[in-house]
Amino acid sequence: MNLKGRSFLTLKDFTQEEIKYLLDLSAQLKEKKKRNIAVDTLRGKNVALIFEKTSTRTRCAFEVAAHDLGMGTTYLDPSGSQIGKKESIKDTARVLGRMYEGIEYRGFGQEIVEELSKYAGVPVWNGLTNEYHPTQMLADLLTIQEQFGHLEGIRLVYMGDARYNMGNSLMVACSKMGMHFVACAPEKYFPNQELVSQCEVWAEESGGTITLTENVTAAATGADVIYTDVWVSMGEPDEVWDERIRELTPYKVTGKVMELAKPKAIFLHCLPAFHDLKTKIGKEIYEKYGVEDMEVTDEVFESPQSKVFDEAENRMHTIKAVMAATLGA
Ligand code: CP
Ligand code: NVA
């Protein structure tokens, strides 16, 4: 398997074998890190980390992984560079491509990261766009594999806004890996039909299935993984909170939902999560709407079934694998 020189923009561009290779490499790198065995095979290289939206996990994962691999990093924050304001993405790509061996981009439309990759001349890694979050997918798949020992046949139910980056990406990932993907939401929050049709083709090949349903009981019954995400994503206007709370509250992950799932089912969330009142936005929403949690109850989030911190840790090991594989030794 040779992924050297490839960009990592969406799992749509990767075969099942390539995804398995990246997961195996992630597991090996994780094991080595636990045993204090250094893997600094990319010594002397440098990567640029562009964040047009905020981040905790993705930024830290890229910085720690790059450091572990022996590389230097430059973090460009949402306001501290010329990108977009005084300089186009095409020009930025050609500048950074002369200085860095790889570039991470987190921001808005998928077309921006595609453009960056087209002109940079070095691998570009998507650290989240409105449409896709592929490095999160590798962490989620690794976590599921660690918990169940396999991916094929796993029934993953995504509850909430399934038409945004997380819903889209999980549908692609499941369809490629022979898993059963269920989007559970009001119909207007289903992924777009074009992507659903494409994923149905991949699911057919891999032995997976795609189901879109508004029925929580039908969706959650027999699930192996219950997954959710925030109801309002970065970059969306505050005005949408009102309709999201109204329309998505029936799709909150509660203890009752977890009871419908298999006894050994796990709960996953890409994080950050609104499960209590310990955040600024959580408090504001409580004051306005009287709700103490949103997409998941604190009970489920803090339960033994919740593997969200294993999942968060795996962001680092999987991002390390992506950089190691695409930059080569
Ligand atoms: N899950 C995730 O991407 O988290 P951050 O927004 O903190 O990077
Ligand atoms: N859908 C969320 C994911 C955060 C990791 C967002 O885009 O804000």
Short mmCIF file of N, CA, C and O in Angstrom, two decimals, residues 85-137:
data_model
loop_
_atom_site.label_atom_id
_atom_site.label_comp_id
_atom_site.label_asym_id
_atom_site.label_seq_id
_atom_site.Cartn_x
_atom_site.Cartn_y
_atom_site.Cartn_z
N LYS A 85 -8.90 37.07 3.02
CA LYS A 85 -9.12 38.52 3.08
C LYS A 85 -8.25 39.23 2.04
O LYS A 85 -8.74 39.96 1.19
N LYS A 86 -6.93 38.98 2.11
CA LYS A 86 -6.03 39.66 1.17
C LYS A 86 -5.42 38.70 0.15
O LYS A 86 -4.73 39.13 -0.76
N GLU A 87 -5.59 37.38 0.40
CA GLU A 87 -4.93 36.42 -0.48
C GLU A 87 -5.87 35.25 -0.78
O GLU A 87 -6.50 34.72 0.14
N SER A 88 -5.93 34.86 -2.04
CA SER A 88 -6.83 33.76 -2.43
C SER A 88 -6.28 32.43 -1.93
O SER A 88 -5.10 32.31 -1.60
N ILE A 89 -7.14 31.43 -1.95
CA ILE A 89 -6.72 30.07 -1.55
C ILE A 89 -5.68 29.55 -2.55
O ILE A 89 -4.69 28.91 -2.15
N LYS A 90 -5.86 29.86 -3.82
CA LYS A 90 -4.93 29.39 -4.85
C LYS A 90 -3.52 29.94 -4.60
O LYS A 90 -2.53 29.22 -4.66
N ASP A 91 -3.43 31.22 -4.27
CA ASP A 91 -2.12 31.83 -4.00
C ASP A 91 -1.54 31.29 -2.69
O ASP A 91 -0.35 30.99 -2.60
N THR A 92 -2.40 31.17 -1.67
CA THR A 92 -1.95 30.64 -0.38
C THR A 92 -1.37 29.24 -0.57
O THR A 92 -0.32 28.90 -0.02
N ALA A 93 -2.07 28.43 -1.35
CA ALA A 93 -1.62 27.05 -1.60
C ALA A 93 -0.22 27.03 -2.21
O ALA A 93 0.65 26.26 -1.79
N ARG A 94 0.01 27.93 -3.18
CA ARG A 94 1.30 27.94 -3.87
C ARG A 94 2.42 28.47 -2.99
O ARG A 94 3.58 28.10 -3.17
N VAL A 95 2.07 29.34 -2.03
CA VAL A 95 3.08 29.84 -1.08
C VAL A 95 3.43 28.75 -0.07
O VAL A 95 4.59 28.38 0.11
N LEU A 96 2.39 28.21 0.59
CA LEU A 96 2.65 27.23 1.66
C LEU A 96 3.28 25.95 1.11
O LEU A 96 4.10 25.33 1.76
N GLY A 97 2.91 25.61 -0.12
CA GLY A 97 3.48 24.42 -0.76
C GLY A 97 4.99 24.51 -0.98
O GLY A 97 5.67 23.50 -1.12
N ARG A 98 5.51 25.75 -1.01
CA ARG A 98 6.95 25.95 -1.16
C ARG A 98 7.70 25.81 0.16
O ARG A 98 8.91 25.69 0.19
N MET A 99 6.97 25.94 1.27
CA MET A 99 7.63 25.96 2.59
C MET A 99 7.37 24.71 3.41
O MET A 99 8.16 24.37 4.28
N TYR A 100 6.23 24.07 3.17
CA TYR A 100 5.80 22.95 4.02
C TYR A 100 5.64 21.66 3.22
O TYR A 100 5.29 21.70 2.05
N GLU A 101 5.85 20.55 3.91
CA GLU A 101 5.68 19.24 3.27
C GLU A 101 4.22 18.79 3.25
O GLU A 101 3.84 17.87 2.53
N GLY A 102 3.37 19.43 4.10
CA GLY A 102 1.95 19.07 4.14
C GLY A 102 1.15 20.21 4.77
O GLY A 102 1.71 21.03 5.51
N ILE A 103 -0.15 20.25 4.45
CA ILE A 103 -1.01 21.34 4.95
C ILE A 103 -2.33 20.76 5.45
O ILE A 103 -3.01 20.02 4.74
N GLU A 104 -2.69 21.12 6.69
CA GLU A 104 -4.03 20.79 7.21
C GLU A 104 -4.90 22.01 7.02
O GLU A 104 -4.46 23.13 7.21
N TYR A 105 -6.17 21.78 6.64
CA TYR A 105 -7.12 22.89 6.51
C TYR A 105 -8.43 22.56 7.20
O TYR A 105 -9.05 21.53 6.92
N ARG A 106 -8.88 23.44 8.11
CA ARG A 106 -10.24 23.39 8.67
C ARG A 106 -10.95 24.67 8.29
O ARG A 106 -10.42 25.76 8.52
N GLY A 107 -12.15 24.52 7.73
CA GLY A 107 -12.86 25.75 7.37
C GLY A 107 -14.26 25.48 6.86
O GLY A 107 -14.96 24.60 7.39
N PHE A 108 -14.64 26.17 5.82
CA PHE A 108 -16.02 26.20 5.39
C PHE A 108 -16.29 25.19 4.26
O PHE A 108 -16.31 24.01 4.50
N GLY A 109 -16.46 25.65 3.03
CA GLY A 109 -16.86 24.74 1.96
C GLY A 109 -15.79 23.71 1.58
O GLY A 109 -14.59 24.01 1.59
N GLN A 110 -16.24 22.52 1.20
CA GLN A 110 -15.32 21.46 0.76
C GLN A 110 -14.52 21.92 -0.46
O GLN A 110 -13.37 21.52 -0.64
N GLU A 111 -15.11 22.80 -1.29
CA GLU A 111 -14.40 23.25 -2.50
C GLU A 111 -13.12 24.01 -2.15
O GLU A 111 -12.18 24.05 -2.94
N ILE A 112 -13.07 24.59 -0.94
CA ILE A 112 -11.87 25.34 -0.54
C ILE A 112 -10.70 24.39 -0.31
O ILE A 112 -9.59 24.61 -0.80
N VAL A 113 -10.96 23.29 0.42
CA VAL A 113 -9.88 22.34 0.69
C VAL A 113 -9.48 21.61 -0.60
O VAL A 113 -8.31 21.27 -0.81
N GLU A 114 -10.44 21.43 -1.51
CA GLU A 114 -10.13 20.81 -2.81
C GLU A 114 -9.21 21.74 -3.62
O GLU A 114 -8.26 21.29 -4.26
N GLU A 115 -9.51 23.03 -3.58
CA GLU A 115 -8.70 24.01 -4.31
C GLU A 115 -7.28 24.09 -3.73
O GLU A 115 -6.29 24.14 -4.46
N LEU A 116 -7.21 24.07 -2.41
CA LEU A 116 -5.91 24.10 -1.73
C LEU A 116 -5.07 22.91 -2.20
O LEU A 116 -3.89 23.05 -2.54
N SER A 117 -5.69 21.76 -2.23
CA SER A 117 -4.99 20.53 -2.62
C SER A 117 -4.56 20.58 -4.09
O SER A 117 -3.48 20.12 -4.46
N LYS A 118 -5.41 21.18 -4.92
CA LYS A 118 -5.13 21.26 -6.36
C LYS A 118 -3.85 22.06 -6.63
O LYS A 118 -3.07 21.73 -7.52
N TYR A 119 -3.64 23.12 -5.84
CA TYR A 119 -2.52 24.02 -6.15
C TYR A 119 -1.32 23.93 -5.22
O TYR A 119 -0.28 24.53 -5.50
N ALA A 120 -1.43 23.19 -4.11
CA ALA A 120 -0.33 23.20 -3.12
C ALA A 120 0.88 22.39 -3.57
O ALA A 120 2.01 22.72 -3.21
N GLY A 121 0.64 21.31 -4.32
CA GLY A 121 1.76 20.45 -4.72
C GLY A 121 2.28 19.58 -3.59
O GLY A 121 3.28 18.87 -3.76
N VAL A 122 1.63 19.61 -2.44
CA VAL A 122 1.97 18.74 -1.30
C VAL A 122 0.65 18.19 -0.75
O VAL A 122 -0.42 18.74 -1.04
N PRO A 123 0.70 17.09 0.04
CA PRO A 123 -0.56 16.57 0.59
C PRO A 123 -1.31 17.59 1.45
O PRO A 123 -0.69 18.34 2.22
N VAL A 124 -2.63 17.63 1.27
CA VAL A 124 -3.51 18.49 2.07
C VAL A 124 -4.47 17.58 2.83
O VAL A 124 -5.00 16.62 2.26
N TRP A 125 -4.67 17.85 4.12
CA TRP A 125 -5.54 17.03 4.97
C TRP A 125 -6.72 17.87 5.44
O TRP A 125 -6.53 18.96 5.98
N ASN A 126 -7.92 17.34 5.25
CA ASN A 126 -9.14 18.05 5.65
C ASN A 126 -9.38 17.87 7.15
O ASN A 126 -9.69 16.77 7.61
N GLY A 127 -9.25 18.97 7.89
CA GLY A 127 -9.49 18.94 9.35
C GLY A 127 -10.91 19.32 9.71
O GLY A 127 -11.16 19.68 10.86
N LEU A 128 -11.82 19.28 8.78
CA LEU A 128 -13.27 19.55 8.89
C LEU A 128 -13.69 20.66 7.93
O LEU A 128 -13.08 21.73 7.91
N THR A 129 -14.68 20.34 7.13
CA THR A 129 -15.37 21.35 6.32
C THR A 129 -16.87 21.23 6.63
O THR A 129 -17.26 20.34 7.40
N ASN A 130 -17.67 22.08 6.04
CA ASN A 130 -19.12 21.96 6.26
C ASN A 130 -19.62 20.59 5.84
O ASN A 130 -20.53 20.03 6.44
N GLU A 131 -19.02 20.03 4.81
CA GLU A 131 -19.52 18.78 4.23
C GLU A 131 -18.91 17.51 4.82
O GLU A 131 -19.59 16.50 4.90
N TYR A 132 -17.61 17.54 5.17
CA TYR A 132 -16.95 16.29 5.58
C TYR A 132 -15.98 16.50 6.74
O TYR A 132 -15.41 17.59 6.91
N HIS A 133 -15.75 15.41 7.49
CA HIS A 133 -14.78 15.43 8.60
C HIS A 133 -14.03 14.08 8.59
O HIS A 133 -14.21 13.25 9.47
N PRO A 134 -13.18 13.87 7.56
CA PRO A 134 -12.61 12.52 7.36
C PRO A 134 -11.64 12.05 8.43
O PRO A 134 -11.57 10.84 8.69
N THR A 135 -10.87 12.95 9.07
CA THR A 135 -9.95 12.44 10.10
C THR A 135 -10.75 11.95 11.32
O THR A 135 -10.35 11.01 11.99
N GLN A 136 -11.90 12.58 11.56
CA GLN A 136 -12.78 12.11 12.63
C GLN A 136 -13.26 10.68 12.34
O GLN A 136 -13.38 9.85 13.24
N MET A 137 -13.49 10.39 11.06
CA MET A 137 -13.98 9.05 10.69
C MET A 137 -12.99 7.96 11.05
O MET A 137 -13.38 6.90 11.54
#
